[in-house]
Amino acid sequence: MQNSLWLAGVEKLSLNKLSTSLNCDVCVVGGGLTGIYTAYLLAKKGLNVVLLEGNSSVGIATTGHSTGKLTPQHDAIFAKLIKTFSEEEARTYYDANVNAINNALQNISIDVSQKVDSYLYATTEQGKKQLDEEIEAYKRLKLPGNETTETELPFDVLSSIKLSNTSQIHPTNFALHYAKLAIKEGANIYVNSRVTKVVIDEKTVYVDDELEVSYNNLVLATHYPIEAVKGLQIAKLSIERSYLTATRTTELLKGQYLSVDTPSRTIRTALINNQPYFIYGGSSHKAGTIEETHSYYETLQNEVVSKFDLPEPEFLWSAQDPDTADSIPYVGPITDNESNVYIATGYRKWGLSNSLVAGEIISSAITKEKHAASDIYNPSRNQFGITMLRMLNLIGFTVANLADGYLTRMDAPKCTHLGCRTRWNDGDETWDCPCHGSRFDKNGNVIEGPAVYPLDLKS
Ligand code: FES
């Protein structure tokens, strides 16, 4: 059963459930960091903002299951970006993330964030080759990282790229901090208020099928958009699950680490109530495709003990991440024709800094200001070749899983999104849908969309 370190002992905000229909300038759906930060920025600009969260608290779902790394070093992304985007655009991606992080940290105390260096490292020849390409991209883009083999890790690395003076955060406390600031600026945040229908033509969303919230602008900040058909995101987003553990340790690291080897591993430490914790994770697979996920946790648990000489982890949790074909998230109007409906998705495991970028891009667009990165994040950007290939692959994957579910898992409940058969996930004790990543707890309640209705466990 999932047990995220970030949710242990966290002091949730006392927030109400929506009890009456409302009108607002901006309706934000989703109370993760993207929704909260967007609400904060817009409320600060004087707009009437309503944020609706389906869970019992904000900042606990996707945000509360992340690694808490707040860095512009997003895996070996820059070598990839310069193959698809211009060097200027790739540099814009880096700058947008650095600026958004710096802007957000101005309002944050030391309790919620720490300065550390970020490292990408390789222990295999194949990984080293990848880092060589990434170093070359850093040079071309004039990024500040440097190559080193000196790390704090208890094993040798063949190569690493160090990016100094980046940050790590307690992601839930960071999100709660911004939720408090958003409320102070006048935003209205409601929990236990699940949006079950979006009627774009009527500029209205329905909460629990009953209450109406009418808006001028709508921000779908639900990780995977609950309306993903209009802009064809349903056929463009691929979803990966990955795993994390935390165990007690005696000292804090000065760096946070990510291997580019296969399988990848992520490492950082965190101080929770004066107790240092070692966070170790990695391994990923397509969401909803594996039943015996306990084996992923077991592998990580064994490595923590054998490679790092630490006690077996007491916290185990997993995360799910949609990604785009060209590695840059989709942030902006859902289509060119629906310029008042915004999405933010496809963060590819780098949701914390990209949430902050998304908040800046969307809040700028709503107040008619141009953000420097809005074009490269535009969900309707034209990456015809790779996006088309991705769409063909995903459509094939979805059709295969739909058919496979009906042939081999007739007893598994039907997903309430578009009807694929779910699959039991034994490590997290959830029902996961392989088609577009919806997740449900063992009682059928929605954990993660695009589904908005609970499972009928007898379906
Ligand atoms: Fe789309 Fe399940 S998430 S069918």
Short mmCIF file of C-alpha atoms and ligand atoms in Angstrom, two decimals:
data_model
loop_
_atom_site.label_atom_id
_atom_site.label_comp_id
_atom_site.label_asym_id
_atom_site.label_seq_id
_atom_site.Cartn_x
_atom_site.Cartn_y
_atom_site.Cartn_z
CA MET A 1 0.00 0.00 0.00
CA GLN A 2 1.34 3.46 -0.88
CA ASN A 3 2.86 5.44 1.92
CA SER A 4 4.57 8.62 0.72
CA LEU A 5 7.18 10.22 2.95
CA TRP A 6 5.77 13.64 2.06
CA LEU A 7 2.35 12.86 3.49
CA ALA A 8 3.61 11.57 6.86
CA GLY A 9 2.46 14.00 9.54
CA VAL A 10 1.76 16.80 7.07
CA GLU A 11 -0.62 19.47 8.38
CA LYS A 12 -3.40 19.70 5.82
CA LEU A 13 -5.32 22.93 5.33
CA SER A 14 -8.87 23.09 6.60
CA LEU A 15 -10.87 23.72 3.43
CA ASN A 16 -14.56 23.41 2.59
CA LYS A 17 -16.44 21.38 0.02
CA LEU A 18 -18.24 23.45 -2.62
CA SER A 19 -21.84 23.87 -1.45
CA THR A 20 -23.34 26.30 -3.92
CA SER A 21 -23.10 27.14 -7.63
CA LEU A 22 -20.73 29.99 -8.49
CA ASN A 23 -19.47 32.34 -11.21
CA CYS A 24 -15.82 33.26 -11.50
CA ASP A 25 -13.20 34.79 -13.77
CA VAL A 26 -11.05 31.66 -13.65
CA CYS A 27 -11.98 28.13 -12.61
CA VAL A 28 -8.94 25.95 -11.88
CA VAL A 29 -9.63 22.21 -11.78
CA GLY A 30 -7.02 20.31 -9.76
CA GLY A 31 -5.28 21.17 -6.49
CA GLY A 32 -1.75 20.00 -7.23
CA LEU A 33 1.14 22.42 -7.55
CA THR A 34 0.11 23.49 -11.07
CA GLY A 35 -3.42 24.42 -10.03
CA ILE A 36 -2.38 26.03 -6.77
CA TYR A 37 0.43 28.12 -8.28
CA THR A 38 -1.76 29.22 -11.21
CA ALA A 39 -4.51 30.19 -8.75
CA TYR A 40 -2.01 32.12 -6.64
CA LEU A 41 -0.59 34.08 -9.59
CA LEU A 42 -4.04 34.94 -10.95
CA ALA A 43 -5.51 35.89 -7.56
CA LYS A 44 -2.49 38.12 -7.02
CA LYS A 45 -3.38 39.89 -10.26
CA GLY A 46 -6.85 40.58 -8.86
CA LEU A 47 -8.89 37.93 -10.69
CA ASN A 48 -11.75 36.07 -9.04
CA VAL A 49 -10.37 32.51 -8.89
CA VAL A 50 -12.10 29.29 -7.83
CA LEU A 51 -10.01 26.11 -7.46
CA LEU A 52 -11.77 22.74 -7.29
CA GLU A 53 -10.04 19.64 -5.93
CA GLY A 54 -11.67 16.21 -5.89
CA ASN A 55 -9.56 14.83 -3.02
CA SER A 56 -9.82 15.71 0.66
CA SER A 57 -6.80 18.01 0.53
CA VAL A 58 -4.66 19.91 -1.96
CA GLY A 59 -1.02 19.03 -2.69
CA ILE A 60 -1.34 15.36 -1.77
CA ALA A 61 -1.97 13.50 -5.01
CA THR A 62 0.59 13.83 -7.82
CA THR A 63 2.55 16.53 -6.00
CA GLY A 64 2.66 14.48 -2.79
CA HIS A 65 4.08 11.48 -4.66
CA SER A 66 6.96 13.22 -6.45
CA THR A 67 10.68 13.22 -5.61
CA GLY A 68 10.67 16.85 -4.50
CA LYS A 69 13.54 17.78 -6.84
CA LEU A 70 13.18 21.37 -8.02
CA THR A 71 15.83 21.67 -10.70
CA PRO A 72 16.11 22.61 -14.37
CA GLN A 73 18.25 19.47 -14.89
CA HIS A 74 15.47 17.31 -16.32
CA ASP A 75 17.26 14.07 -17.04
CA ALA A 76 19.35 14.14 -20.24
CA ILE A 77 16.79 16.32 -21.99
CA PHE A 78 18.91 18.89 -23.78
CA ALA A 79 20.57 16.46 -26.21
CA LYS A 80 17.03 15.38 -27.16
CA LEU A 81 15.66 18.91 -27.44
CA ILE A 82 18.33 20.12 -29.85
CA LYS A 83 17.38 17.29 -32.22
CA THR A 84 13.77 18.53 -32.40
CA PHE A 85 13.84 22.22 -31.48
CA SER A 86 16.23 25.04 -32.37
CA GLU A 87 19.04 25.80 -29.93
CA GLU A 88 17.25 29.02 -29.03
CA GLU A 89 14.07 27.10 -28.19
CA ALA A 90 15.99 24.51 -26.15
CA ARG A 91 17.66 27.32 -24.20
CA THR A 92 14.23 28.93 -23.70
CA TYR A 93 13.07 25.69 -22.01
CA TYR A 94 16.02 25.87 -19.60
CA ASP A 95 15.60 29.59 -18.90
CA ALA A 96 11.84 29.26 -18.36
CA ASN A 97 12.43 26.60 -15.70
CA VAL A 98 15.26 28.50 -13.98
CA ASN A 99 13.24 31.72 -13.90
CA ALA A 100 10.05 30.03 -12.66
CA ILE A 101 11.95 28.25 -9.87
CA ASN A 102 13.71 31.46 -8.80
CA ASN A 103 10.46 33.41 -8.85
CA ALA A 104 8.63 30.81 -6.75
CA LEU A 105 11.46 30.43 -4.24
CA GLN A 106 11.33 34.14 -3.40
CA ASN A 107 8.31 33.44 -1.20
CA ILE A 108 9.62 30.25 0.39
CA SER A 109 11.39 29.68 3.71
CA ILE A 110 14.35 27.39 4.35
CA ASP A 111 12.04 24.84 6.06
CA VAL A 112 10.41 23.97 2.77
CA SER A 113 13.38 24.16 0.39
CA GLN A 114 17.14 23.55 0.44
CA LYS A 115 19.94 24.35 -1.98
CA VAL A 116 21.74 21.30 -3.37
CA ASP A 117 23.66 20.43 -6.52
CA SER A 118 21.92 18.29 -9.15
CA TYR A 119 23.83 15.45 -10.79
CA LEU A 120 23.14 13.22 -13.77
CA TYR A 121 25.42 10.19 -13.53
CA ALA A 122 26.29 7.05 -15.45
CA THR A 123 27.75 3.76 -14.26
CA THR A 124 27.58 1.99 -17.61
CA GLU A 125 29.26 2.63 -20.96
CA GLN A 126 25.88 3.13 -22.58
CA GLY A 127 24.94 5.70 -19.94
CA LYS A 128 28.30 7.44 -20.37
CA LYS A 129 27.69 7.76 -24.09
CA GLN A 130 24.38 9.42 -23.34
CA LEU A 131 26.04 11.82 -20.90
CA ASP A 132 28.72 12.67 -23.50
CA GLU A 133 25.93 13.79 -25.84
CA GLU A 134 24.27 15.72 -23.02
CA ILE A 135 27.55 17.50 -22.16
CA GLU A 136 27.88 18.47 -25.80
CA ALA A 137 24.34 19.91 -25.68
CA TYR A 138 25.21 21.84 -22.48
CA LYS A 139 28.17 23.37 -24.33
CA ARG A 140 26.14 24.31 -27.39
CA LEU A 141 23.41 25.88 -25.25
CA LYS A 142 25.96 27.49 -22.89
CA LEU A 143 24.36 25.86 -19.83
CA PRO A 144 26.33 26.08 -16.58
CA GLY A 145 26.78 22.33 -15.85
CA ASN A 146 30.20 20.74 -15.65
CA GLU A 147 31.55 17.20 -16.03
CA THR A 148 32.95 15.39 -12.99
CA THR A 149 33.49 11.91 -11.58
CA GLU A 150 33.55 13.19 -7.97
CA THR A 151 30.28 12.45 -6.15
CA GLU A 152 29.17 11.46 -2.63
CA LEU A 153 27.80 8.15 -3.88
CA PRO A 154 29.23 4.94 -2.37
CA PHE A 155 30.22 3.61 -5.82
CA ASP A 156 32.27 4.88 -8.75
CA VAL A 157 30.59 6.65 -11.60
CA LEU A 158 31.99 6.70 -15.14
CA SER A 159 30.76 10.22 -15.72
CA SER A 160 28.43 12.82 -14.28
CA ILE A 161 27.13 16.31 -15.04
CA LYS A 162 26.88 18.61 -12.05
CA LEU A 163 24.54 21.58 -12.06
CA SER A 164 25.31 23.67 -8.98
CA ASN A 165 23.00 25.55 -6.66
CA THR A 166 19.69 23.95 -7.58
CA SER A 167 16.89 23.19 -5.10
CA GLN A 168 14.95 20.42 -3.48
CA ILE A 169 11.68 20.86 -1.63
CA HIS A 170 9.15 19.16 0.58
CA PRO A 171 6.62 19.12 -2.27
CA THR A 172 3.44 18.92 -0.21
CA ASN A 173 4.48 21.65 2.23
CA PHE A 174 5.60 23.76 -0.73
CA ALA A 175 2.18 23.35 -2.37
CA LEU A 176 0.35 24.01 0.92
CA HIS A 177 2.43 27.14 1.44
CA TYR A 178 1.30 28.45 -1.97
CA ALA A 179 -2.30 27.39 -1.28
CA LYS A 180 -2.24 29.61 1.83
CA LEU A 181 -0.79 32.48 -0.20
CA ALA A 182 -3.44 31.98 -2.91
CA ILE A 183 -6.20 32.14 -0.28
CA LYS A 184 -4.59 35.26 1.20
CA GLU A 185 -4.72 36.83 -2.28
CA GLY A 186 -8.44 36.03 -2.47
CA ALA A 187 -8.61 32.66 -4.27
CA ASN A 188 -11.41 30.31 -3.18
CA ILE A 189 -10.21 26.73 -2.82
CA TYR A 190 -12.65 23.84 -2.38
CA VAL A 191 -11.81 20.21 -1.62
CA ASN A 192 -13.95 17.04 -1.92
CA SER A 193 -15.41 18.81 -4.97
CA ARG A 194 -14.86 16.62 -7.99
CA VAL A 195 -15.53 18.04 -11.43
CA THR A 196 -17.56 15.41 -13.27
CA LYS A 197 -18.44 17.30 -16.44
CA VAL A 198 -16.90 20.06 -18.51
CA VAL A 199 -19.27 21.82 -20.94
CA ILE A 200 -17.00 24.12 -22.87
CA ASP A 201 -19.75 25.61 -25.05
CA GLU A 202 -21.62 26.74 -21.92
CA LYS A 203 -18.42 27.84 -20.09
CA THR A 204 -19.51 25.68 -17.17
CA VAL A 205 -18.15 22.80 -15.15
CA TYR A 206 -20.33 20.55 -13.01
CA VAL A 207 -19.20 19.43 -9.58
CA ASP A 208 -20.44 16.01 -8.48
CA ASP A 209 -23.05 16.32 -11.27
CA GLU A 210 -25.00 18.89 -9.25
CA LEU A 211 -23.37 22.25 -8.69
CA GLU A 212 -22.34 24.52 -11.54
CA VAL A 213 -19.29 26.74 -11.72
CA SER A 214 -19.45 29.20 -14.62
CA TYR A 215 -16.18 30.71 -15.77
CA ASN A 216 -14.60 33.07 -18.25
CA ASN A 217 -11.42 30.99 -18.28
CA LEU A 218 -10.93 27.35 -17.36
CA VAL A 219 -7.63 25.75 -16.32
CA LEU A 220 -7.55 21.94 -16.39
CA ALA A 221 -4.67 21.18 -14.03
CA THR A 222 -5.57 17.56 -13.38
CA HIS A 223 -2.24 16.00 -14.44
CA TYR A 224 -3.85 14.05 -17.29
CA PRO A 225 -6.55 16.45 -18.57
CA ILE A 226 -10.10 15.31 -17.80
CA GLU A 227 -10.99 16.74 -21.22
CA ALA A 228 -8.33 15.29 -23.50
CA VAL A 229 -10.33 14.57 -26.62
CA LYS A 230 -10.66 18.05 -28.11
CA GLY A 231 -6.94 18.65 -28.50
CA LEU A 232 -6.22 14.95 -29.17
CA GLN A 233 -4.05 14.77 -26.05
CA ILE A 234 -5.72 11.40 -25.54
CA ALA A 235 -3.70 10.13 -28.50
CA LYS A 236 -0.51 12.06 -27.74
CA LEU A 237 0.26 11.40 -24.06
CA SER A 238 2.15 8.30 -23.03
CA ILE A 239 2.08 7.42 -19.29
CA GLU A 240 4.83 5.85 -17.18
CA ARG A 241 4.76 4.62 -13.58
CA SER A 242 7.87 4.72 -11.41
CA TYR A 243 8.64 3.82 -7.80
CA LEU A 244 10.14 5.53 -4.74
CA THR A 245 11.26 4.48 -1.27
CA ALA A 246 12.52 6.30 1.84
CA THR A 247 14.50 5.01 4.77
CA ARG A 248 16.10 6.55 7.85
CA THR A 249 19.71 7.60 7.46
CA THR A 250 22.22 9.56 9.52
CA GLU A 251 23.32 12.37 7.24
CA LEU A 252 22.09 14.56 4.46
CA LEU A 253 23.63 14.57 0.99
CA LYS A 254 24.82 17.80 -0.61
CA GLY A 255 23.59 16.64 -3.98
CA GLN A 256 20.56 15.06 -5.61
CA TYR A 257 21.24 12.40 -8.21
CA LEU A 258 19.69 10.75 -11.24
CA SER A 259 21.29 7.95 -13.23
CA VAL A 260 20.88 7.81 -16.98
CA ASP A 261 21.52 4.05 -16.95
CA THR A 262 18.78 1.51 -17.56
CA PRO A 263 17.04 1.02 -15.20
CA SER A 264 17.39 4.57 -13.98
CA ARG A 265 17.79 5.44 -10.28
CA THR A 266 17.00 8.65 -8.42
CA ILE A 267 18.60 9.62 -5.11
CA ARG A 268 18.20 12.48 -2.65
CA THR A 269 17.88 13.03 1.09
CA ALA A 270 15.34 15.00 3.12
CA LEU A 271 15.07 16.18 6.69
CA ILE A 272 11.65 15.42 8.17
CA ASN A 273 11.07 16.41 11.81
CA ASN A 274 14.87 16.51 12.36
CA GLN A 275 15.27 12.95 11.02
CA PRO A 276 17.30 12.57 7.80
CA TYR A 277 15.74 10.26 5.21
CA PHE A 278 17.37 8.66 2.18
CA ILE A 279 15.04 8.65 -0.83
CA TYR A 280 15.75 6.10 -3.53
CA GLY A 281 13.68 5.29 -6.56
CA GLY A 282 13.46 4.44 -10.21
CA SER A 283 12.36 1.70 -12.56
CA SER A 284 9.45 2.54 -14.73
CA HIS A 285 6.97 0.84 -16.97
CA LYS A 286 3.91 1.80 -18.95
CA ALA A 287 1.12 2.63 -16.51
CA GLY A 288 -1.51 -0.04 -15.99
CA THR A 289 0.43 -2.83 -17.71
CA ILE A 290 1.92 -4.68 -14.71
CA GLU A 291 0.05 -6.55 -11.99
CA GLU A 292 2.98 -7.67 -9.81
CA THR A 293 4.28 -4.18 -9.04
CA HIS A 294 5.42 -5.32 -5.58
CA SER A 295 8.54 -6.67 -7.34
CA TYR A 296 9.55 -3.11 -8.29
CA TYR A 297 9.41 -2.06 -4.63
CA GLU A 298 11.31 -5.20 -3.58
CA THR A 299 14.13 -4.50 -6.03
CA LEU A 300 14.54 -0.96 -4.67
CA GLN A 301 14.30 -2.14 -1.04
CA ASN A 302 17.03 -4.73 -1.64
CA GLU A 303 19.30 -2.19 -3.32
CA VAL A 304 18.92 0.30 -0.45
CA VAL A 305 20.15 -2.39 1.96
CA SER A 306 22.87 -3.92 -0.22
CA LYS A 307 24.29 -0.87 -2.04
CA PHE A 308 23.88 1.81 0.60
CA ASP A 309 24.05 -0.24 3.80
CA LEU A 310 20.86 1.33 5.15
CA PRO A 311 17.80 -0.17 6.86
CA GLU A 312 14.95 -1.48 4.74
CA PRO A 313 12.75 1.45 3.63
CA GLU A 314 9.65 2.19 5.66
CA PHE A 315 8.04 4.44 3.05
CA LEU A 316 7.08 3.15 -0.39
CA TRP A 317 5.19 5.12 -3.01
CA SER A 318 4.84 5.43 -6.74
CA ALA A 319 4.25 8.16 -9.26
CA GLN A 320 2.65 8.34 -12.66
CA ASP A 321 3.80 10.72 -15.38
CA PRO A 322 2.33 11.55 -18.79
CA ASP A 323 4.88 12.57 -21.39
CA THR A 324 4.77 14.15 -24.82
CA ALA A 325 6.45 12.98 -28.01
CA ASP A 326 8.96 15.86 -28.07
CA SER A 327 9.63 15.95 -24.27
CA ILE A 328 8.23 19.47 -23.66
CA PRO A 329 4.92 19.57 -21.74
CA TYR A 330 1.65 20.80 -23.20
CA VAL A 331 0.80 24.07 -21.47
CA GLY A 332 -1.62 26.58 -22.95
CA PRO A 333 -4.97 26.65 -24.76
CA ILE A 334 -6.39 23.16 -25.28
CA THR A 335 -6.90 23.98 -28.99
CA ASP A 336 -6.41 27.07 -31.12
CA ASN A 337 -10.21 27.55 -31.12
CA GLU A 338 -10.71 27.25 -27.37
CA SER A 339 -8.44 30.04 -26.23
CA ASN A 340 -10.10 30.32 -22.79
CA VAL A 341 -9.60 26.64 -21.85
CA TYR A 342 -6.08 25.78 -20.73
CA ILE A 343 -4.32 22.51 -20.02
CA ALA A 344 -1.01 21.70 -18.34
CA THR A 345 0.23 18.14 -18.72
CA GLY A 346 3.03 15.92 -20.04
CA TYR A 347 5.62 16.91 -17.43
CA ARG A 348 7.61 13.69 -17.95
CA LYS A 349 8.67 13.26 -14.28
CA TRP A 350 9.66 16.94 -14.00
CA GLY A 351 6.38 18.20 -12.71
CA LEU A 352 7.57 20.48 -9.95
CA SER A 353 9.50 23.06 -11.96
CA ASN A 354 7.22 22.59 -14.97
CA SER A 355 4.19 23.29 -12.71
CA LEU A 356 5.71 26.65 -11.89
CA VAL A 357 6.40 27.35 -15.58
CA ALA A 358 2.82 26.32 -16.36
CA GLY A 359 1.46 28.69 -13.72
CA GLU A 360 3.42 31.54 -15.27
CA ILE A 361 2.45 30.71 -18.88
CA ILE A 362 -1.27 30.26 -18.15
CA SER A 363 -1.61 33.25 -15.84
CA SER A 364 0.21 35.43 -18.43
CA ALA A 365 -2.07 34.21 -21.22
CA ILE A 366 -5.21 34.93 -19.19
CA THR A 367 -4.06 38.46 -18.48
CA LYS A 368 -3.04 38.90 -22.13
CA GLU A 369 0.71 39.01 -21.53
CA LYS A 370 3.14 37.03 -23.67
CA HIS A 371 5.36 34.54 -21.83
CA ALA A 372 8.73 33.82 -23.45
CA ALA A 373 8.13 30.04 -23.39
CA SER A 374 4.45 29.98 -24.43
CA ASP A 375 5.21 28.94 -28.03
CA ILE A 376 7.44 25.98 -27.18
CA TYR A 377 4.91 24.73 -24.57
CA ASN A 378 1.89 25.37 -26.84
CA PRO A 379 -0.25 22.17 -26.93
CA SER A 380 -1.02 22.83 -30.61
CA ARG A 381 2.61 23.20 -31.66
CA ASN A 382 3.47 21.53 -34.89
CA GLN A 383 5.79 18.57 -34.40
CA PHE A 384 4.04 16.66 -37.13
CA GLY A 385 6.43 13.74 -37.72
CA ILE A 386 7.18 12.64 -34.17
CA THR A 387 3.70 13.47 -32.88
CA MET A 388 2.07 11.50 -35.68
CA LEU A 389 4.31 8.51 -34.95
CA ARG A 390 3.45 8.78 -31.24
CA MET A 391 -0.26 8.95 -32.05
CA LEU A 392 -0.14 5.85 -34.23
CA ASN A 393 1.77 3.95 -31.54
CA LEU A 394 -0.58 5.04 -28.77
CA ILE A 395 -3.71 4.28 -30.71
CA GLY A 396 -2.30 0.80 -31.42
CA PHE A 397 -1.35 0.40 -27.74
CA THR A 398 -4.83 1.47 -26.56
CA VAL A 399 -6.66 -0.78 -29.00
CA ALA A 400 -4.43 -3.74 -28.05
CA ASN A 401 -5.03 -3.13 -24.33
CA LEU A 402 -8.73 -2.64 -24.84
CA ALA A 403 -8.95 -5.97 -26.68
CA ASP A 404 -6.56 -7.74 -24.30
CA GLY A 405 -8.61 -6.56 -21.29
CA TYR A 406 -11.79 -7.99 -22.71
CA LEU A 407 -10.11 -11.27 -23.63
CA THR A 408 -7.94 -11.91 -20.56
CA ARG A 409 -9.32 -9.81 -17.69
CA MET A 410 -13.07 -10.19 -17.94
CA ASP A 411 -13.31 -10.01 -14.13
CA ALA A 412 -11.45 -6.70 -13.86
CA PRO A 413 -13.72 -3.65 -13.41
CA LYS A 414 -14.31 -1.45 -16.45
CA CYS A 415 -12.68 1.97 -16.36
CA THR A 416 -15.28 4.74 -16.20
CA HIS A 417 -13.34 6.90 -18.67
CA LEU A 418 -13.79 5.03 -21.95
CA GLY A 419 -14.42 1.49 -20.83
CA CYS A 420 -11.06 -0.34 -20.97
CA ARG A 421 -10.70 -3.17 -18.46
CA THR A 422 -8.51 -2.07 -15.54
CA ARG A 423 -5.69 -4.17 -14.09
CA TRP A 424 -5.05 -4.88 -10.40
CA ASN A 425 -1.79 -3.33 -9.13
CA ASP A 426 -0.72 -5.47 -6.20
CA GLY A 427 2.07 -3.19 -4.90
CA ASP A 428 -0.19 -0.16 -4.48
CA GLU A 429 -3.50 -2.05 -4.15
CA THR A 430 -5.17 -0.02 -6.88
CA TRP A 431 -7.05 -0.66 -10.10
CA ASP A 432 -5.02 0.91 -12.93
CA CYS A 433 -6.21 1.51 -16.48
CA PRO A 434 -3.68 0.80 -19.22
CA CYS A 435 -5.48 2.94 -21.81
CA HIS A 436 -5.06 6.50 -20.46
CA GLY A 437 -3.76 5.96 -16.94
CA SER A 438 -6.83 6.40 -14.73
CA ARG A 439 -6.37 4.91 -11.27
CA PHE A 440 -8.85 3.83 -8.62
CA ASP A 441 -8.39 2.68 -5.04
CA LYS A 442 -9.40 -0.83 -4.02
CA ASN A 443 -12.91 0.42 -3.27
CA GLY A 444 -13.19 1.91 -6.75
CA ASN A 445 -12.78 5.60 -5.83
CA VAL A 446 -10.93 7.75 -8.38
CA ILE A 447 -7.31 8.46 -7.43
CA GLU A 448 -6.24 9.84 -10.76
CA GLY A 449 -8.06 10.80 -13.97
CA PRO A 450 -8.94 11.27 -16.75
CA ALA A 451 -11.79 9.17 -15.23
CA VAL A 452 -14.06 11.21 -12.96
CA TYR A 453 -16.51 8.56 -11.77
CA PRO A 454 -15.78 5.66 -9.40
CA LEU A 455 -15.51 2.10 -10.63
CA ASP A 456 -18.44 -0.25 -10.49
CA LEU A 457 -16.50 -3.15 -8.95
CA LYS A 458 -19.06 -5.56 -10.38
CA SER A 459 -18.87 -4.17 -13.95
FE1 FES B 1 -9.27 5.98 -20.61
FE2 FES B 1 -9.39 4.10 -18.76
S1 FES B 1 -8.27 5.93 -18.71
S2 FES B 1 -10.31 4.12 -20.71
#
